[in-house]
XYZ file of C-alpha atoms in Angstrom:
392
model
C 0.000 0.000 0.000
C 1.663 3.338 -1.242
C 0.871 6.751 0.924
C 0.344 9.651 -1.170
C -0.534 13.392 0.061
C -2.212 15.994 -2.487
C -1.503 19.290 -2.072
C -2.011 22.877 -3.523
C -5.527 22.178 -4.549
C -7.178 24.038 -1.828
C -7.240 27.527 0.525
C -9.279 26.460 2.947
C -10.816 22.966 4.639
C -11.548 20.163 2.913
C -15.160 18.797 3.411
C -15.798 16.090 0.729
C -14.226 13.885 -1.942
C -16.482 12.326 -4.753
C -15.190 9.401 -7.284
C -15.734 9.160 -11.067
C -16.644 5.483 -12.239
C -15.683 6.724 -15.491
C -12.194 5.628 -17.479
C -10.397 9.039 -16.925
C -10.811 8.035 -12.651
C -11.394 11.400 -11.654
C -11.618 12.907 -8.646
C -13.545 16.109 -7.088
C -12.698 17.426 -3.969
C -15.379 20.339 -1.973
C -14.262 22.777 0.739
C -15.057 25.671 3.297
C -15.917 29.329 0.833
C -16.726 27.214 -2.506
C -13.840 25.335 -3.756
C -14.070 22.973 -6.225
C -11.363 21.209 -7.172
C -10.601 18.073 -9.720
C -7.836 15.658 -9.706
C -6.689 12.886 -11.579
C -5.195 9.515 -9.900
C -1.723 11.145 -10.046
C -2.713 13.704 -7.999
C -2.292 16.371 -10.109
C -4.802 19.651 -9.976
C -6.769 19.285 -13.441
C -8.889 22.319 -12.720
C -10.217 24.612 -9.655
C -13.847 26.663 -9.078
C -14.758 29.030 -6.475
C -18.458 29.297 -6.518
C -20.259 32.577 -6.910
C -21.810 32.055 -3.563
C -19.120 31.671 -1.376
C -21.049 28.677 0.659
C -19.183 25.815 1.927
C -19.163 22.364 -0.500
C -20.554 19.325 1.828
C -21.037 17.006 -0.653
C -19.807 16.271 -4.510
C -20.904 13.087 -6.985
C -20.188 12.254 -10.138
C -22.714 10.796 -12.517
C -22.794 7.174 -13.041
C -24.531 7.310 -16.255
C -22.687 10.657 -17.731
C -19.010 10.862 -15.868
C -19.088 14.617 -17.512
C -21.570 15.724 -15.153
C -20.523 16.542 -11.450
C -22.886 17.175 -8.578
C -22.016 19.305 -6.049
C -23.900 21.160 -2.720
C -23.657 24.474 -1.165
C -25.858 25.995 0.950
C -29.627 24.905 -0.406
C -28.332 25.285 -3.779
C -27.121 22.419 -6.349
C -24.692 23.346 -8.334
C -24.153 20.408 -12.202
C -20.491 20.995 -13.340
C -19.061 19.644 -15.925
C -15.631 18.651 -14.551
C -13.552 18.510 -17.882
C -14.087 22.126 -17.982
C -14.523 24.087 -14.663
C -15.918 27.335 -16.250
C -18.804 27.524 -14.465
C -21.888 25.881 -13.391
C -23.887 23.922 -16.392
C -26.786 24.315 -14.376
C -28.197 25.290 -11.187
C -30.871 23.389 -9.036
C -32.286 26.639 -6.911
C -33.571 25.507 -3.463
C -32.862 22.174 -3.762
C -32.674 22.232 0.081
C -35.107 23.570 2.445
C -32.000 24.466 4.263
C -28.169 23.511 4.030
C -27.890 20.124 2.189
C -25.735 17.802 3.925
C -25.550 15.295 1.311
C -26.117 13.861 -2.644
C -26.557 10.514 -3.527
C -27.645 9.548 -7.390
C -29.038 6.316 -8.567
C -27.678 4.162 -11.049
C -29.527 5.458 -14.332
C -28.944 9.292 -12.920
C -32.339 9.853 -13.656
C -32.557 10.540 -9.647
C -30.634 12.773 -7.257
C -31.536 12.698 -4.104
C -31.142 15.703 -1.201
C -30.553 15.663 2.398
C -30.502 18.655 4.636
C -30.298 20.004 8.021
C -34.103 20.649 8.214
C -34.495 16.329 8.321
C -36.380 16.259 4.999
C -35.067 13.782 2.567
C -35.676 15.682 -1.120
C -35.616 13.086 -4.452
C -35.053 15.451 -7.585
C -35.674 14.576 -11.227
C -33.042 14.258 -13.698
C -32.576 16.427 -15.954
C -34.411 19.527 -14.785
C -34.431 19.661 -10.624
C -38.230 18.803 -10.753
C -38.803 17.874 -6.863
C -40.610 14.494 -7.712
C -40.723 13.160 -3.899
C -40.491 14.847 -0.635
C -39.913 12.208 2.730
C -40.813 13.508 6.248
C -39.849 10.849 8.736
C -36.344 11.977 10.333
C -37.104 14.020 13.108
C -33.511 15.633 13.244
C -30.763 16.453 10.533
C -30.206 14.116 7.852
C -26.404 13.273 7.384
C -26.168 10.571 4.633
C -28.368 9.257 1.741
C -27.071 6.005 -0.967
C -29.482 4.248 -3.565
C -29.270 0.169 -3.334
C -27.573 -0.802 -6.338
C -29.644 -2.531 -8.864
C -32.369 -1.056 -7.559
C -32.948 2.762 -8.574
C -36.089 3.295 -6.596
C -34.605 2.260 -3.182
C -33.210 4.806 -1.049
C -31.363 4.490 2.424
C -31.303 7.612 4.598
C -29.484 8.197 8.026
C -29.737 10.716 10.535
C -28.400 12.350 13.805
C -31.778 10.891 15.271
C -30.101 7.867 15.351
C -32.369 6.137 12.466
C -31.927 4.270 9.582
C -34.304 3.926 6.714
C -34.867 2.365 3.686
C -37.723 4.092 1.262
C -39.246 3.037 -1.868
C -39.547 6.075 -4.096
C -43.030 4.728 -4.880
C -44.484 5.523 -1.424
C -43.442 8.936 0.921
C -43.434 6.348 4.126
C -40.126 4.418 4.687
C -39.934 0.376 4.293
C -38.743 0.421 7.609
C -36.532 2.219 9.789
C -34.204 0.972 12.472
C -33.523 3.056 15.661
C -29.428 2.669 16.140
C -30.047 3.275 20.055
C -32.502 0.741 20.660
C -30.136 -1.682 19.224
C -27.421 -0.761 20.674
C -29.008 -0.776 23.997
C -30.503 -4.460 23.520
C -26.827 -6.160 22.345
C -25.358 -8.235 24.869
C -22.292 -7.178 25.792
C -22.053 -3.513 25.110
C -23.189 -2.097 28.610
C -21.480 0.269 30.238
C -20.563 0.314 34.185
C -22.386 2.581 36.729
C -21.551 6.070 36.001
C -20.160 5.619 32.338
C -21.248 8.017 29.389
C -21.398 6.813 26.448
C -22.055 8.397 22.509
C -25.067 7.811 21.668
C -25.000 6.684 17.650
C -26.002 9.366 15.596
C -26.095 8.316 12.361
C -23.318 10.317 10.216
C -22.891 8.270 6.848
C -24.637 5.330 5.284
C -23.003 3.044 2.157
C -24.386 0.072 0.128
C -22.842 -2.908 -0.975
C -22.907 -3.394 -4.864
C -24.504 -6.745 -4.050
C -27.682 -3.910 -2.618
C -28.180 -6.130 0.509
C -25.659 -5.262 2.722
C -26.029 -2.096 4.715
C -23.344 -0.088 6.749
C -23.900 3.121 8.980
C -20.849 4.950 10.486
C -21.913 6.241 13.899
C -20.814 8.929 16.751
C -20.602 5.497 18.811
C -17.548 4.723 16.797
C -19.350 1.279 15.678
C -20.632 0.892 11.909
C -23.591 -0.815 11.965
C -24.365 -3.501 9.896
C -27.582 -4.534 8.688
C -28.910 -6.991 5.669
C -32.087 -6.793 3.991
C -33.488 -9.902 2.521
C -36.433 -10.880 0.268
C -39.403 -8.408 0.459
C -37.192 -5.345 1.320
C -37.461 -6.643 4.753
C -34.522 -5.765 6.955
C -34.059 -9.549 8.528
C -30.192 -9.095 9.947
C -28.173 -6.888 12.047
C -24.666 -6.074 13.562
C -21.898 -4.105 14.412
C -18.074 -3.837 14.637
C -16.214 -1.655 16.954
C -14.077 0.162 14.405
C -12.811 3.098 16.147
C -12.104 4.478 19.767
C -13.905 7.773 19.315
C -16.919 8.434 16.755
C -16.807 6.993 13.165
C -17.926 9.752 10.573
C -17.229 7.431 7.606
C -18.358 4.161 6.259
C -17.832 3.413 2.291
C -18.133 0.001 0.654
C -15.412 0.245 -2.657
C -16.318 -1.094 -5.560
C -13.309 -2.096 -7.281
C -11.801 -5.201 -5.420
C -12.432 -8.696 -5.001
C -15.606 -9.008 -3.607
C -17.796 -6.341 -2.959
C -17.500 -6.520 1.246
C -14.264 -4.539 1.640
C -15.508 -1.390 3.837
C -13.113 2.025 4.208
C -14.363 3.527 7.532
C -12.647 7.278 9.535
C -13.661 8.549 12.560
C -12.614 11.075 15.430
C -9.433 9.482 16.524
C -7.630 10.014 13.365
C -7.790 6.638 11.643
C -8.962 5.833 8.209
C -9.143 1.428 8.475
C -10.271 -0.962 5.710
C -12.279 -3.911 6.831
C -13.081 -7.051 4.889
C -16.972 -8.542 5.913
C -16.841 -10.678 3.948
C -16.546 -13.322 6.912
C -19.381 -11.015 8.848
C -22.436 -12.868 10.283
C -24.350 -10.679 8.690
C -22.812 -11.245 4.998
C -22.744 -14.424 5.450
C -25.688 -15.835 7.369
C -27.441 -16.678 3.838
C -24.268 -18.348 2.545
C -23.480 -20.815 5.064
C -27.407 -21.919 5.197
C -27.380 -22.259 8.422
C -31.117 -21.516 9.953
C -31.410 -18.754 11.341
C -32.871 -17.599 15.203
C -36.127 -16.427 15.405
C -36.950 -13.052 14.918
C -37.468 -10.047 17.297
C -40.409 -8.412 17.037
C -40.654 -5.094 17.542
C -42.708 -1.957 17.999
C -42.670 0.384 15.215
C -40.415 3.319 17.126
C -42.478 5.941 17.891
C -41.557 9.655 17.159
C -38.804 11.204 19.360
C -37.693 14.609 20.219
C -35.179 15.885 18.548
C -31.622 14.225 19.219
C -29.391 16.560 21.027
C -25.923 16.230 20.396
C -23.225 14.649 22.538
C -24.088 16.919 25.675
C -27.036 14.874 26.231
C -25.390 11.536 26.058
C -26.973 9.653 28.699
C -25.754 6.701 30.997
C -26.733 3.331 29.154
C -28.864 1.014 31.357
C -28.516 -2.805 32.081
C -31.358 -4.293 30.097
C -33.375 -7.131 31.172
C -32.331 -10.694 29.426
C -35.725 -11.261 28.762
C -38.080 -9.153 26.651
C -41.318 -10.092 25.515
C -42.449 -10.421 21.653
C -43.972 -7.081 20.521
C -45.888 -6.377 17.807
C -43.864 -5.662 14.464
C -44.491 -2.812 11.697
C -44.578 -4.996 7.921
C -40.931 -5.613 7.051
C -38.957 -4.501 10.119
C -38.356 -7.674 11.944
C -34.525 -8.059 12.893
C -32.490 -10.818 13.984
C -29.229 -10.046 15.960
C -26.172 -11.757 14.951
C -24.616 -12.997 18.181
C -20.814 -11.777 18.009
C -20.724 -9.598 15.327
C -18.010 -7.328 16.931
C -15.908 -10.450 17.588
C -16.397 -12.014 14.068
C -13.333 -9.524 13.601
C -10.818 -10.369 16.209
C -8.182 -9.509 13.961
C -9.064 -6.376 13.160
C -8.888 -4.101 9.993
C -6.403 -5.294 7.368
C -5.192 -2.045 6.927
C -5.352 1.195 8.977
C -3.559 4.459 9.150
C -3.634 7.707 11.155
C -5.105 10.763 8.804
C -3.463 13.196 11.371
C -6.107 15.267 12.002
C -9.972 13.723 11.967
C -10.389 11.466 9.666
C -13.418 13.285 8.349
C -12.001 16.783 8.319
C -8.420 17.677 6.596
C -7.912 21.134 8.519
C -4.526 21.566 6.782
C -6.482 22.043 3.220
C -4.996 18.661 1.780
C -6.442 15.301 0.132
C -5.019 12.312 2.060
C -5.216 8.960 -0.278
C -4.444 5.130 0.213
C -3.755 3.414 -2.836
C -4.179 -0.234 -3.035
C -2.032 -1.971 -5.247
C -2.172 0.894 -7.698
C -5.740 -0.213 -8.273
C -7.342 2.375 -10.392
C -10.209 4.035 -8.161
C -14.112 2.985 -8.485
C -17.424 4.652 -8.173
C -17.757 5.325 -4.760
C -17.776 8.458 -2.732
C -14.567 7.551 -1.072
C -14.400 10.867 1.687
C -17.146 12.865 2.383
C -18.002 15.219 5.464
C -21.442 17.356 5.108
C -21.326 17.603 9.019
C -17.404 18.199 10.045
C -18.166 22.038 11.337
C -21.451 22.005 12.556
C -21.608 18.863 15.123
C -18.504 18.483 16.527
C-alpha cells in the first residue's frame, strides 16, 4: 500500500471527496468558501472553481450514467459541473434544500438525485431539470447521509443524527422500515457500560451500500458501523456491528473495485482511516453458510422522538433485562441479531492508518489517499463530510 498526500488544490478545509466510475478516474474534492477542485489519480490539480456564492461544498458526486456531469452542494443550492471544464456551473438546481444540504446521492440510471438537509427532509429530484418528484418527512432531526441500493434505482437508504436508519421506496413517501441505532445498541449483549459511564449515543453520520444492494453499513458517533442486511421483500431480517474506532466513526464506504464487494473504508474522530473485509461477517454471510437462522425479534414500530441533542445529552446506558417479551412488528422490520458480530473480527482491519487530524475533516487544506495496489479508483464516494463544522 503506497501513501500519497495531495496538495495545492485548496485555501481552505476540505469537506468532501467524490469518485468518477468513469475511465479518466477522476476525482472532485469540496471545501469551506466554494472550492471545487478536480484531480486525476496522479494527484495532479486538473482544474479549480470558487463558486459565486461563497457557501461551503458538503457534498460532490459524479454521474454514473454521464461521468461529464458533477454534482455538487452548497448551501440549499445544487450546483451540475461539468468537470472537464470548470468554467462555471452547467446548471443550477435553486432551493434544492429547504436548508443547508448535507448530502447527494444519485441512482444508477442518474435519472434521480436525491437531497438531504439540516431541516431532516429527505428531497428526491428529477433528472434532468431539478423537478422535486418526492419529498420524505420521517427523520425528526438532521439528515447526514443518503445512498441508492444498487440494482435497484427506486430504493433509497437515509441516516440521521436521530439515530435512524431507513430504507424508502420512491413509490411511497413512508419508509420500508426504519431501524432506531439506540434501541439496538441498547438491547446487544455485551455492550453495557458500568455505573456512572457516558457513552455516545449513535447518531447516524454516513450510510453506504454494498454493490450486491443487501448489505447495509452506517458509520456512527458510537464509533461502531452498523451492519444490517435486507433480505427478500425489502425486509430488513439481519443486524450487527463492529467496533471500528475508539472515538466516533464519521465514515463508512463500501469500494467497488476489489475482489468481492465486502471490503468497507471507515474514519472517525481518533484520526484513523481502516479498511475492513466482511466478507466473513455474520451478517454477509448468514445466507451463505445456510445455516437456519434464530427467530426473529419483534418489535414496535419506534415511535416519534424529540429531537436528538448532540453529545451533551449523552446519557448513561442502562442494564437491560435478558428477557423481553415479543412485541408487535411494523410490515418488514423484523430483525435478527447476529450474536458476536463485533468479535467475528478479532483480527481487526487489514489495513489502517492515522489521517493526522480527523479522519473526516483535513484542517490543513490537503487530500489524504491510500492506494491499493495501484488499483485504479471505483465509483464510490470515497471521503465525504457534510457535518465536520457544525456537530462536533
Amino acid at each position: 500500500m503506497a501513501s500519497r498526500q495531495w496538495c495545492e488544490g485548496h485555501s481552505t478545509p476540505v469537506l468532501c471527496v467524490g469518485a468518477s466510475g468513469g475511465p479518466e478516474g477522476l476525482l472532485a474534492s469540496g471545501s469551506e468558501e466554494g472550492e471545487v477542485t478536480v484531480w486525476n489519480q496522479e494527484g495532479a490539480v486538473l482544474a479549480s472553481l470558487r463558486l459565486p456564492s461563497g457557501d461551503d461544498v458538503t457534498s460532490a458526486v459524479f454521474s454514473p450514467a454521464a461521468p461529464g456531469l458533477l454534482y455538487v452542494s452548497h448551501g440549499e443550492m445544487v450546483s451540475v459541473l461539468d468537470p472537464r471544464s470548470l468554467n462555471g456551473a452547467v446548471e443550477e438546481l435553486q432551493g434544492a434544500g429547504e436548508e443547508e444540504i448535507n448530502s447527494l446521492a444519485l441512482n444508477e440510471t442518474g435519472s434521480a438525485l436525491a437531497v438531504a438537509d439540516d431541516s431532516g427532509v429527505v428531497r428526491v429530484l428529477e433528472l434532468p431539470g431539478g423537478k422535486v418528484n418526492r419529498t420524505l418527512r420521517r427523520h425528526t432531526n438532521i439528515v447526514s447521509s443518503l445512498a441508492f441500493r444498487p440494482l435497484r434505482p427506486n430504493n433509497l437508504v437515509s441516516a440521521g443524527l436521530d439515530m435512524q436508519v431507513m430504507l424508502w421506496s420512491l413509490q411511497k413517501t413512508r419508509p420500508v422500515w426504519t431501524l432506531n441505532l439506540q434501541e439496538m445498541a441498547e438491547e446487544e449483549e455485551g455492550h453495557q457500560q458500568k455505573a456512572g459511564q457516558f457513552f455516545n449515543p449513535p447518531l447516524a453520520h454516513c450510510v453506504s451500500v454494498a454493490t450486491c444492494g443487501n448489505v447495509l453499513a452506517c458509520a456512527a458517533e458510537d464509533g461502531r458501523v452498523h451492519l444490517m442486511r435486507v433480505g427478500s421483500g425489502s425486509k430488513l431480517d439481519q443486524q450487527g456491528a463492529i467496533k471500528a474506532h475508539s472515538q466516533g466513526a464519521s465514515q463508512a464506504h463500501f469500494l467497488s473495485f476489489l475482489p468481492h464487494p465486502y471490503w468497507l473504508a471507515t474514519g472517525g474522530n481518533d484520526g484513523m482511516v481502516a479498511l475492513w473485509d466482511l466478507s466473513q461477517n455474520p451478517v454477509v454471510t448468514v445466507e451463505d453458510k445456510g445455516k437456519p437462522q434464530a427467530a426473529p425479534v419483534h418489535r414496535r414500530r419506534p415511535k416519534a422522538r424529540a429531537k436528538a441533542k448532540l453529545q451533551s445529552q449523552a446519557k448513561p446506558l442502562q442494564a437491560k433485562e435478558e428477557t423481553k417479551e415479543e412485541e408487535e412488528v411494523e410490515e418488514g422490520s423484523s430483525v435478527d441479531q447476529s450474536p458476536g458480530t463485533e468479535e467475528a473480527l478479532k483480527s481487526g482491519p487489514k489495513l489502517s492508518f492515522s489521517h493526522g487530524d480527523k479522519g473526516y475533516n483535513n484542517n490543513n487544506n490537503r487530500v489524504r489517499l491510500k492506494v491499493l495496489e495501484d488499483r485504479p479508483l471505483g465509483n464510490t464516494d470515497l471521503y465525504q463530510s457534510p457535518l465536520s463544522r457544525k456537530h462536533t
